[in-house]
Short mmCIF file of N, CA and C and ligand atoms in Angstrom, two decimals:
data_model
loop_
_atom_site.label_atom_id
_atom_site.label_comp_id
_atom_site.label_asym_id
_atom_site.label_seq_id
_atom_site.Cartn_x
_atom_site.Cartn_y
_atom_site.Cartn_z
N MET A 15 -44.21 37.03 42.83
CA MET A 15 -43.41 36.20 41.94
C MET A 15 -43.82 34.74 42.13
N ALA A 16 -43.45 33.95 41.17
CA ALA A 16 -43.89 32.56 41.20
C ALA A 16 -42.84 31.66 40.59
N LEU A 17 -42.71 30.48 41.19
CA LEU A 17 -41.87 29.45 40.58
C LEU A 17 -42.64 28.79 39.45
N LEU A 18 -42.02 28.65 38.31
CA LEU A 18 -42.68 28.05 37.15
C LEU A 18 -42.14 26.63 36.96
N PRO A 19 -43.00 25.70 36.54
CA PRO A 19 -42.50 24.36 36.26
C PRO A 19 -41.61 24.36 35.01
N ILE A 20 -40.47 23.67 35.10
CA ILE A 20 -39.52 23.61 33.98
C ILE A 20 -39.78 22.34 33.18
N LEU A 21 -40.00 22.48 31.88
CA LEU A 21 -40.21 21.33 31.00
C LEU A 21 -38.90 20.56 30.87
N GLU A 22 -39.02 19.23 30.82
CA GLU A 22 -37.84 18.39 30.66
C GLU A 22 -38.01 17.46 29.47
N VAL A 23 -36.86 17.04 28.91
CA VAL A 23 -36.91 16.07 27.80
C VAL A 23 -37.64 14.82 28.26
N PRO A 24 -38.39 14.15 27.42
CA PRO A 24 -38.57 14.42 25.98
C PRO A 24 -39.82 15.25 25.67
N ASP A 25 -40.19 16.21 26.51
CA ASP A 25 -41.40 17.00 26.29
C ASP A 25 -41.34 17.70 24.91
N PRO A 26 -42.31 17.42 24.04
CA PRO A 26 -42.25 17.98 22.69
C PRO A 26 -42.36 19.51 22.66
N ARG A 27 -42.87 20.11 23.74
CA ARG A 27 -42.97 21.59 23.77
C ARG A 27 -41.60 22.26 23.75
N LEU A 28 -40.56 21.50 24.15
CA LEU A 28 -39.19 22.05 24.08
C LEU A 28 -38.73 22.19 22.64
N ARG A 29 -39.44 21.55 21.71
CA ARG A 29 -39.04 21.58 20.30
C ARG A 29 -39.74 22.67 19.51
N GLN A 30 -40.60 23.44 20.18
CA GLN A 30 -41.29 24.54 19.49
C GLN A 30 -40.29 25.62 19.08
N ILE A 31 -40.58 26.30 17.97
CA ILE A 31 -39.81 27.47 17.58
C ILE A 31 -40.47 28.67 18.26
N SER A 32 -39.70 29.42 19.01
CA SER A 32 -40.26 30.57 19.73
C SER A 32 -40.49 31.74 18.78
N THR A 33 -41.52 32.52 19.06
CA THR A 33 -41.87 33.67 18.22
C THR A 33 -41.41 34.96 18.90
N PRO A 34 -41.17 36.02 18.09
CA PRO A 34 -40.67 37.27 18.67
C PRO A 34 -41.62 37.86 19.73
N VAL A 35 -41.02 38.54 20.69
CA VAL A 35 -41.79 39.34 21.65
C VAL A 35 -42.18 40.62 20.92
N GLU A 36 -43.47 40.87 20.81
CA GLU A 36 -43.96 42.01 20.02
C GLU A 36 -43.71 43.34 20.73
N ALA A 37 -43.94 43.33 22.03
CA ALA A 37 -43.74 44.55 22.82
C ALA A 37 -43.33 44.14 24.23
N VAL A 38 -42.40 44.90 24.80
CA VAL A 38 -41.95 44.61 26.16
C VAL A 38 -42.89 45.32 27.13
N THR A 39 -43.73 44.54 27.78
CA THR A 39 -44.78 45.10 28.63
C THR A 39 -44.58 44.68 30.09
N ASP A 40 -45.47 45.13 30.95
CA ASP A 40 -45.42 44.70 32.35
C ASP A 40 -45.58 43.19 32.46
N GLU A 41 -46.38 42.64 31.55
CA GLU A 41 -46.58 41.18 31.54
C GLU A 41 -45.25 40.48 31.22
N THR A 42 -44.50 41.06 30.25
CA THR A 42 -43.17 40.52 29.92
C THR A 42 -42.27 40.57 31.15
N ARG A 43 -42.30 41.72 31.83
CA ARG A 43 -41.42 41.90 32.99
C ARG A 43 -41.81 40.95 34.14
N GLN A 44 -43.10 40.64 34.24
CA GLN A 44 -43.54 39.68 35.26
C GLN A 44 -43.00 38.29 34.93
N LEU A 45 -43.08 37.93 33.64
CA LEU A 45 -42.55 36.64 33.21
C LEU A 45 -41.05 36.57 33.49
N ILE A 46 -40.33 37.67 33.19
CA ILE A 46 -38.88 37.72 33.43
C ILE A 46 -38.59 37.52 34.92
N ALA A 47 -39.33 38.19 35.78
CA ALA A 47 -39.12 38.06 37.23
C ALA A 47 -39.36 36.61 37.66
N ASP A 48 -40.41 36.01 37.15
CA ASP A 48 -40.72 34.61 37.49
C ASP A 48 -39.64 33.67 36.96
N MET A 49 -39.13 33.98 35.77
CA MET A 49 -38.08 33.13 35.19
C MET A 49 -36.80 33.20 36.02
N PHE A 50 -36.44 34.43 36.49
CA PHE A 50 -35.25 34.54 37.33
C PHE A 50 -35.44 33.75 38.62
N GLU A 51 -36.61 33.89 39.24
CA GLU A 51 -36.87 33.18 40.49
C GLU A 51 -36.76 31.66 40.27
N THR A 52 -37.32 31.20 39.16
CA THR A 52 -37.31 29.78 38.83
C THR A 52 -35.88 29.30 38.58
N MET A 53 -35.10 30.12 37.83
CA MET A 53 -33.73 29.74 37.49
C MET A 53 -32.85 29.70 38.75
N TYR A 54 -33.00 30.71 39.61
CA TYR A 54 -32.18 30.74 40.83
C TYR A 54 -32.52 29.58 41.75
N ALA A 55 -33.79 29.21 41.79
CA ALA A 55 -34.22 28.13 42.69
C ALA A 55 -33.74 26.78 42.19
N ALA A 56 -33.56 26.64 40.87
CA ALA A 56 -33.27 25.32 40.28
C ALA A 56 -32.05 24.60 40.87
N PRO A 57 -30.83 25.15 41.00
CA PRO A 57 -30.38 26.42 40.45
C PRO A 57 -29.78 26.22 39.07
N GLY A 58 -29.82 27.30 38.26
CA GLY A 58 -29.23 27.26 36.94
C GLY A 58 -28.65 28.62 36.59
N ILE A 59 -27.96 28.70 35.43
CA ILE A 59 -27.34 29.98 35.03
C ILE A 59 -28.00 30.55 33.79
N GLY A 60 -28.94 29.82 33.19
CA GLY A 60 -29.65 30.34 32.02
C GLY A 60 -30.98 29.65 31.89
N LEU A 61 -31.98 30.39 31.36
CA LEU A 61 -33.31 29.81 31.17
C LEU A 61 -34.00 30.55 30.03
N ALA A 62 -34.53 29.79 29.09
CA ALA A 62 -35.29 30.37 27.99
C ALA A 62 -36.78 30.20 28.30
N ALA A 63 -37.59 31.16 27.83
CA ALA A 63 -39.02 31.15 28.16
C ALA A 63 -39.69 29.84 27.73
N VAL A 64 -39.24 29.29 26.60
CA VAL A 64 -39.86 28.05 26.11
C VAL A 64 -39.69 26.91 27.12
N GLN A 65 -38.65 26.98 27.95
CA GLN A 65 -38.43 25.94 28.96
C GLN A 65 -39.48 25.98 30.07
N VAL A 66 -40.18 27.11 30.20
CA VAL A 66 -41.29 27.18 31.15
C VAL A 66 -42.61 27.24 30.38
N GLY A 67 -42.57 26.77 29.13
CA GLY A 67 -43.80 26.59 28.36
C GLY A 67 -44.30 27.84 27.65
N VAL A 68 -43.45 28.89 27.57
CA VAL A 68 -43.84 30.12 26.87
C VAL A 68 -42.94 30.28 25.64
N PRO A 69 -43.41 29.89 24.46
CA PRO A 69 -42.53 29.91 23.28
C PRO A 69 -42.34 31.30 22.69
N LYS A 70 -41.72 32.18 23.48
CA LYS A 70 -41.39 33.55 23.07
C LYS A 70 -39.88 33.70 23.09
N ARG A 71 -39.37 34.62 22.24
CA ARG A 71 -37.92 34.79 22.13
C ARG A 71 -37.40 35.67 23.27
N LEU A 72 -37.26 35.02 24.40
CA LEU A 72 -36.90 35.71 25.63
C LEU A 72 -36.10 34.75 26.49
N LEU A 73 -34.97 35.22 27.03
CA LEU A 73 -34.18 34.36 27.90
C LEU A 73 -33.48 35.17 28.97
N VAL A 74 -33.17 34.50 30.05
CA VAL A 74 -32.47 35.16 31.16
C VAL A 74 -31.20 34.37 31.48
N ILE A 75 -30.18 35.11 31.89
CA ILE A 75 -28.88 34.51 32.23
C ILE A 75 -28.35 35.20 33.48
N ASP A 76 -27.72 34.42 34.36
CA ASP A 76 -26.94 34.98 35.46
C ASP A 76 -25.79 34.01 35.72
N LEU A 77 -24.58 34.42 35.32
CA LEU A 77 -23.42 33.53 35.43
C LEU A 77 -22.83 33.54 36.83
N GLN A 78 -23.35 34.42 37.67
CA GLN A 78 -22.77 34.62 38.99
C GLN A 78 -22.78 33.33 39.79
N GLU A 79 -21.64 32.96 40.32
CA GLU A 79 -21.60 31.86 41.28
C GLU A 79 -22.41 32.32 42.49
N PRO A 80 -23.14 31.41 43.11
CA PRO A 80 -23.99 31.84 44.23
C PRO A 80 -23.19 32.14 45.49
N GLU A 81 -22.25 33.11 45.38
CA GLU A 81 -21.52 33.52 46.57
C GLU A 81 -22.42 34.46 47.36
N VAL A 82 -22.28 34.37 48.65
CA VAL A 82 -23.20 35.12 49.50
C VAL A 82 -22.42 36.18 50.26
N GLU A 83 -22.88 37.44 50.19
CA GLU A 83 -22.28 38.51 50.97
C GLU A 83 -23.33 39.06 51.92
N GLU A 84 -23.00 39.05 53.19
CA GLU A 84 -23.91 39.56 54.22
C GLU A 84 -25.30 38.95 54.07
N GLY A 85 -25.34 37.63 53.83
CA GLY A 85 -26.62 36.93 53.82
C GLY A 85 -27.39 37.03 52.53
N GLU A 86 -26.97 37.91 51.62
CA GLU A 86 -27.69 38.07 50.35
C GLU A 86 -26.84 37.54 49.19
N PRO A 87 -27.40 36.68 48.32
CA PRO A 87 -26.63 36.23 47.18
C PRO A 87 -26.30 37.41 46.25
N VAL A 88 -25.08 37.40 45.70
CA VAL A 88 -24.68 38.45 44.76
C VAL A 88 -25.22 38.06 43.39
N ARG A 89 -26.00 38.91 42.76
CA ARG A 89 -26.65 38.58 41.50
C ARG A 89 -26.11 39.43 40.36
N ASP A 90 -26.16 38.87 39.15
CA ASP A 90 -25.78 39.61 37.95
C ASP A 90 -26.77 39.25 36.84
N PRO A 91 -28.04 39.64 37.01
CA PRO A 91 -29.08 39.21 36.06
C PRO A 91 -28.96 39.90 34.70
N ARG A 92 -29.12 39.11 33.64
CA ARG A 92 -29.10 39.66 32.27
C ARG A 92 -30.33 39.15 31.54
N VAL A 93 -30.96 40.06 30.79
CA VAL A 93 -32.18 39.72 30.06
C VAL A 93 -31.92 39.91 28.57
N PHE A 94 -32.32 38.94 27.77
CA PHE A 94 -32.15 39.01 26.32
C PHE A 94 -33.52 38.76 25.67
N ILE A 95 -34.05 39.80 25.02
CA ILE A 95 -35.33 39.69 24.33
C ILE A 95 -35.07 39.80 22.83
N ASN A 96 -35.67 38.91 22.05
CA ASN A 96 -35.46 38.85 20.60
C ASN A 96 -33.98 38.90 20.22
N PRO A 97 -33.14 38.09 20.86
CA PRO A 97 -31.70 38.16 20.55
C PRO A 97 -31.41 37.65 19.13
N GLU A 98 -30.44 38.30 18.50
CA GLU A 98 -29.99 37.89 17.17
C GLU A 98 -28.48 37.82 17.21
N LEU A 99 -27.95 36.70 16.76
CA LEU A 99 -26.51 36.53 16.68
C LEU A 99 -26.15 36.82 15.22
N TYR A 100 -25.31 37.82 14.96
CA TYR A 100 -25.08 38.13 13.56
C TYR A 100 -23.61 38.02 13.15
N GLU A 101 -22.74 37.60 14.06
CA GLU A 101 -21.34 37.41 13.70
C GLU A 101 -20.73 36.46 14.72
N HIS A 102 -19.85 35.58 14.27
CA HIS A 102 -19.16 34.76 15.26
C HIS A 102 -17.75 34.45 14.77
N SER A 103 -16.87 34.17 15.72
CA SER A 103 -15.49 33.83 15.38
C SER A 103 -15.45 32.45 14.73
N ASP A 104 -14.38 32.18 13.99
CA ASP A 104 -14.23 30.86 13.37
C ASP A 104 -13.72 29.83 14.38
N GLN A 105 -13.19 30.36 15.46
CA GLN A 105 -12.61 29.49 16.48
C GLN A 105 -13.70 28.92 17.39
N ASP A 106 -13.79 27.58 17.43
CA ASP A 106 -14.72 26.93 18.36
C ASP A 106 -13.96 26.50 19.61
N VAL A 107 -14.60 26.61 20.74
CA VAL A 107 -13.99 26.10 21.97
C VAL A 107 -14.96 25.12 22.64
N PRO A 108 -14.39 24.07 23.25
CA PRO A 108 -15.25 23.10 23.95
C PRO A 108 -15.62 23.61 25.34
N TYR A 109 -16.84 23.34 25.71
CA TYR A 109 -17.29 23.74 27.04
C TYR A 109 -18.26 22.67 27.54
N THR A 110 -18.16 22.30 28.80
CA THR A 110 -19.08 21.29 29.34
C THR A 110 -20.40 21.95 29.69
N GLU A 111 -21.45 21.54 28.98
CA GLU A 111 -22.76 22.17 29.16
C GLU A 111 -23.73 21.25 29.87
N GLY A 112 -24.68 21.87 30.52
CA GLY A 112 -25.81 21.17 31.11
C GLY A 112 -27.04 22.00 30.81
N CYS A 113 -28.21 21.51 31.23
CA CYS A 113 -29.44 22.21 30.90
C CYS A 113 -30.52 21.80 31.91
N LEU A 114 -31.28 22.78 32.38
CA LEU A 114 -32.33 22.46 33.35
C LEU A 114 -33.39 21.54 32.74
N SER A 115 -33.48 21.50 31.41
CA SER A 115 -34.46 20.62 30.75
C SER A 115 -33.88 19.24 30.47
N VAL A 116 -32.58 19.07 30.77
CA VAL A 116 -31.90 17.78 30.58
C VAL A 116 -31.23 17.47 31.92
N PRO A 117 -32.03 17.15 32.95
CA PRO A 117 -31.55 17.18 34.33
C PRO A 117 -30.35 16.27 34.61
N ASP A 118 -29.36 16.88 35.29
CA ASP A 118 -28.18 16.17 35.82
C ASP A 118 -27.30 15.52 34.76
N GLN A 119 -27.38 15.96 33.54
CA GLN A 119 -26.53 15.41 32.48
C GLN A 119 -25.66 16.52 31.90
N TYR A 120 -24.39 16.18 31.65
CA TYR A 120 -23.44 17.18 31.17
C TYR A 120 -22.61 16.59 30.04
N ALA A 121 -22.28 17.42 29.07
CA ALA A 121 -21.45 16.94 27.97
C ALA A 121 -20.76 18.13 27.32
N GLU A 122 -19.63 17.84 26.69
CA GLU A 122 -18.84 18.88 26.04
C GLU A 122 -19.44 19.23 24.67
N VAL A 123 -19.60 20.54 24.43
CA VAL A 123 -20.11 21.04 23.15
C VAL A 123 -19.12 22.09 22.64
N ASP A 124 -18.86 22.08 21.32
CA ASP A 124 -17.99 23.09 20.70
C ASP A 124 -18.84 24.23 20.17
N ARG A 125 -18.46 25.46 20.50
CA ARG A 125 -19.16 26.63 19.97
C ARG A 125 -18.14 27.74 19.75
N PRO A 126 -18.47 28.70 18.87
CA PRO A 126 -17.60 29.88 18.71
C PRO A 126 -17.40 30.59 20.04
N ASP A 127 -16.16 31.07 20.28
CA ASP A 127 -15.88 31.69 21.58
C ASP A 127 -16.11 33.20 21.57
N ARG A 128 -16.46 33.73 20.40
CA ARG A 128 -16.68 35.19 20.31
C ARG A 128 -17.83 35.42 19.35
N ILE A 129 -18.83 36.17 19.79
CA ILE A 129 -20.00 36.44 18.94
C ILE A 129 -20.36 37.92 19.03
N ARG A 130 -21.12 38.38 18.04
CA ARG A 130 -21.76 39.69 18.16
C ARG A 130 -23.25 39.44 18.15
N ALA A 131 -23.94 40.10 19.05
CA ALA A 131 -25.38 39.88 19.16
C ALA A 131 -26.10 41.20 19.41
N ARG A 132 -27.36 41.21 18.98
CA ARG A 132 -28.27 42.33 19.23
C ARG A 132 -29.44 41.79 20.03
N TRP A 133 -29.97 42.59 20.93
CA TRP A 133 -31.15 42.16 21.70
C TRP A 133 -31.78 43.37 22.37
N LEU A 134 -32.95 43.16 22.92
CA LEU A 134 -33.62 44.17 23.73
C LEU A 134 -33.53 43.74 25.20
N ASP A 135 -33.47 44.72 26.08
CA ASP A 135 -33.52 44.37 27.51
C ASP A 135 -34.95 44.55 28.03
N GLU A 136 -35.12 44.40 29.34
CA GLU A 136 -36.46 44.40 29.93
C GLU A 136 -37.14 45.77 29.85
N ASN A 137 -36.35 46.82 29.49
CA ASN A 137 -36.95 48.13 29.31
C ASN A 137 -37.16 48.47 27.83
N GLY A 138 -36.92 47.46 26.98
CA GLY A 138 -37.10 47.68 25.54
C GLY A 138 -35.92 48.39 24.90
N GLN A 139 -34.82 48.55 25.65
CA GLN A 139 -33.62 49.20 25.11
C GLN A 139 -32.83 48.23 24.24
N GLN A 140 -32.34 48.74 23.10
CA GLN A 140 -31.56 47.92 22.16
C GLN A 140 -30.11 47.82 22.62
N HIS A 141 -29.55 46.61 22.54
CA HIS A 141 -28.12 46.41 22.81
C HIS A 141 -27.48 45.76 21.59
N ASP A 142 -26.21 46.04 21.40
CA ASP A 142 -25.45 45.46 20.30
C ASP A 142 -24.03 45.34 20.82
N GLU A 143 -23.59 44.12 21.11
CA GLU A 143 -22.31 43.96 21.79
C GLU A 143 -21.55 42.75 21.30
N GLU A 144 -20.23 42.83 21.45
CA GLU A 144 -19.41 41.64 21.27
C GLU A 144 -19.39 40.90 22.60
N ILE A 145 -19.57 39.60 22.54
CA ILE A 145 -19.65 38.80 23.76
C ILE A 145 -18.66 37.65 23.65
N THR A 146 -17.90 37.43 24.72
CA THR A 146 -16.88 36.38 24.70
C THR A 146 -17.02 35.50 25.93
N GLY A 147 -16.23 34.42 25.94
CA GLY A 147 -16.12 33.58 27.13
C GLY A 147 -17.41 32.85 27.46
N MET A 148 -17.61 32.65 28.75
CA MET A 148 -18.73 31.82 29.20
C MET A 148 -20.08 32.44 28.82
N LEU A 149 -20.16 33.77 28.83
CA LEU A 149 -21.44 34.38 28.45
C LEU A 149 -21.79 34.06 27.00
N ALA A 150 -20.77 34.03 26.13
CA ALA A 150 -21.00 33.67 24.72
C ALA A 150 -21.53 32.25 24.61
N VAL A 151 -20.95 31.34 25.40
CA VAL A 151 -21.38 29.94 25.38
C VAL A 151 -22.83 29.82 25.85
N VAL A 152 -23.11 30.43 26.99
CA VAL A 152 -24.45 30.29 27.58
C VAL A 152 -25.49 30.97 26.69
N LEU A 153 -25.15 32.13 26.13
CA LEU A 153 -26.11 32.81 25.25
C LEU A 153 -26.43 31.95 24.02
N GLN A 154 -25.42 31.33 23.45
CA GLN A 154 -25.67 30.47 22.29
C GLN A 154 -26.51 29.24 22.68
N HIS A 155 -26.24 28.68 23.84
CA HIS A 155 -27.04 27.55 24.34
C HIS A 155 -28.51 27.98 24.49
N GLU A 156 -28.72 29.13 25.10
CA GLU A 156 -30.10 29.60 25.33
C GLU A 156 -30.77 29.97 24.01
N MET A 157 -30.01 30.55 23.09
CA MET A 157 -30.59 30.91 21.79
C MET A 157 -30.98 29.66 21.00
N ASP A 158 -30.25 28.58 21.19
CA ASP A 158 -30.65 27.31 20.58
C ASP A 158 -32.07 26.92 21.02
N HIS A 159 -32.37 27.15 22.31
CA HIS A 159 -33.71 26.79 22.81
C HIS A 159 -34.81 27.50 22.01
N LEU A 160 -34.52 28.72 21.54
CA LEU A 160 -35.53 29.49 20.79
C LEU A 160 -35.85 28.82 19.46
N GLU A 161 -34.92 27.96 18.99
CA GLU A 161 -35.13 27.22 17.74
C GLU A 161 -35.55 25.77 18.03
N GLY A 162 -35.82 25.47 19.28
CA GLY A 162 -36.21 24.10 19.63
C GLY A 162 -35.04 23.14 19.68
N VAL A 163 -33.83 23.70 19.82
CA VAL A 163 -32.61 22.87 19.81
C VAL A 163 -32.06 22.76 21.23
N LEU A 164 -31.64 21.56 21.61
CA LEU A 164 -31.04 21.31 22.92
C LEU A 164 -29.56 21.00 22.76
N PHE A 165 -28.78 21.16 23.84
CA PHE A 165 -27.33 20.93 23.69
C PHE A 165 -27.04 19.49 23.29
N ILE A 166 -27.91 18.56 23.67
CA ILE A 166 -27.68 17.15 23.31
C ILE A 166 -27.78 16.93 21.80
N ASP A 167 -28.43 17.86 21.09
CA ASP A 167 -28.53 17.75 19.63
C ASP A 167 -27.17 17.97 18.96
N HIS A 168 -26.23 18.58 19.70
CA HIS A 168 -24.89 18.81 19.16
C HIS A 168 -23.99 17.59 19.36
N LEU A 169 -24.48 16.58 20.08
CA LEU A 169 -23.67 15.39 20.36
C LEU A 169 -23.93 14.32 19.31
N SER A 170 -23.14 13.26 19.37
CA SER A 170 -23.40 12.11 18.49
C SER A 170 -24.72 11.47 18.92
N ARG A 171 -25.35 10.74 18.00
CA ARG A 171 -26.61 10.09 18.31
C ARG A 171 -26.45 9.11 19.48
N LEU A 172 -25.32 8.44 19.50
CA LEU A 172 -25.04 7.47 20.56
C LEU A 172 -25.04 8.15 21.94
N LYS A 173 -24.30 9.26 22.03
CA LYS A 173 -24.21 10.00 23.30
C LYS A 173 -25.57 10.55 23.71
N ARG A 174 -26.29 11.08 22.70
CA ARG A 174 -27.59 11.69 22.98
C ARG A 174 -28.56 10.64 23.53
N GLU A 175 -28.59 9.47 22.90
CA GLU A 175 -29.51 8.43 23.34
C GLU A 175 -29.13 7.89 24.71
N MET A 176 -27.81 7.86 24.99
CA MET A 176 -27.37 7.41 26.29
C MET A 176 -27.88 8.37 27.38
N ILE A 177 -27.78 9.65 27.11
CA ILE A 177 -28.25 10.66 28.07
C ILE A 177 -29.76 10.53 28.28
N LEU A 178 -30.51 10.37 27.20
CA LEU A 178 -31.97 10.27 27.32
C LEU A 178 -32.36 9.01 28.10
N ARG A 179 -31.61 7.92 27.88
CA ARG A 179 -31.89 6.68 28.63
C ARG A 179 -31.62 6.86 30.11
N LYS A 180 -30.50 7.54 30.43
CA LYS A 180 -30.16 7.78 31.84
C LYS A 180 -31.26 8.58 32.54
N ILE A 181 -31.78 9.58 31.83
CA ILE A 181 -32.82 10.43 32.42
C ILE A 181 -34.10 9.61 32.64
N ALA A 182 -34.46 8.79 31.65
CA ALA A 182 -35.66 7.95 31.77
C ALA A 182 -35.52 6.99 32.94
N LYS A 183 -34.32 6.45 33.11
CA LYS A 183 -34.05 5.50 34.18
C LYS A 183 -34.14 6.19 35.55
N ALA A 184 -33.53 7.36 35.64
CA ALA A 184 -33.54 8.11 36.91
C ALA A 184 -34.98 8.47 37.29
N ARG A 185 -35.77 8.80 36.28
CA ARG A 185 -37.16 9.19 36.53
C ARG A 185 -37.97 7.98 37.03
N LYS A 186 -37.69 6.84 36.46
CA LYS A 186 -38.38 5.60 36.86
C LYS A 186 -38.04 5.26 38.31
N GLN A 187 -36.75 5.42 38.64
CA GLN A 187 -36.30 5.09 40.00
C GLN A 187 -36.89 6.05 41.03
N ALA A 188 -37.11 7.29 40.61
CA ALA A 188 -37.66 8.30 41.53
C ALA A 188 -39.17 8.12 41.70
N ALA A 189 -39.80 7.45 40.74
CA ALA A 189 -41.26 7.34 40.77
C ALA A 189 -41.74 6.34 41.83
NI1 NI B 16 -30.76 24.69 28.33
#
C-alpha cells in the first residue's frame, strides 16, 4: 500500500469532471486500498479519487471516530464506485464541513438530509439504498468532488475568498 499525495486548492486538477470506472479490477482495488490508507493517515472521513489526482468516479468513506480497541483502530470502510444520487428529501440541514483539499478550514453547508443512491462496491456489486444523517452529508460532499465541486463553492463568494486567502497565508508561513 502507499500514501498518495492529496491535491489542495487552488490546484486546477480538483476541478476536473471524473469519468466512470469502466470495470472494477485489481488495479481499482489497489487504488481503493491506497486511498483508505491516505485518508486514515490524513486523517479524514472521506476521499474522492480525483483528490489524489485520479479523475475516476470512485470515493471512499469511513465515518468511524478513531476509537481504538485493543491497540487496533475500529474501522468502518465504505466504497462507492460510479455513485448516482437519484432522489433527495426537500429538507436541507446545515452541517459543518471540511475537506482534505481545503486544509484546516470548516464552514456550514446546507444539504438534503435524506437521499437515495446507487453505486457499485469494490467487488462490482450493485447497491441501492436510502441514506440519512452524516453519511448522506459526506456522500454528497464526496460526490460533488466527482463534478469538480468543492464545499466552499456552496458558500458566499466573500466566505470562499476568505478561506482561500487563509490557506494561501498559512502556506506562505509554513514555507
Ligand atoms: Ni472534500
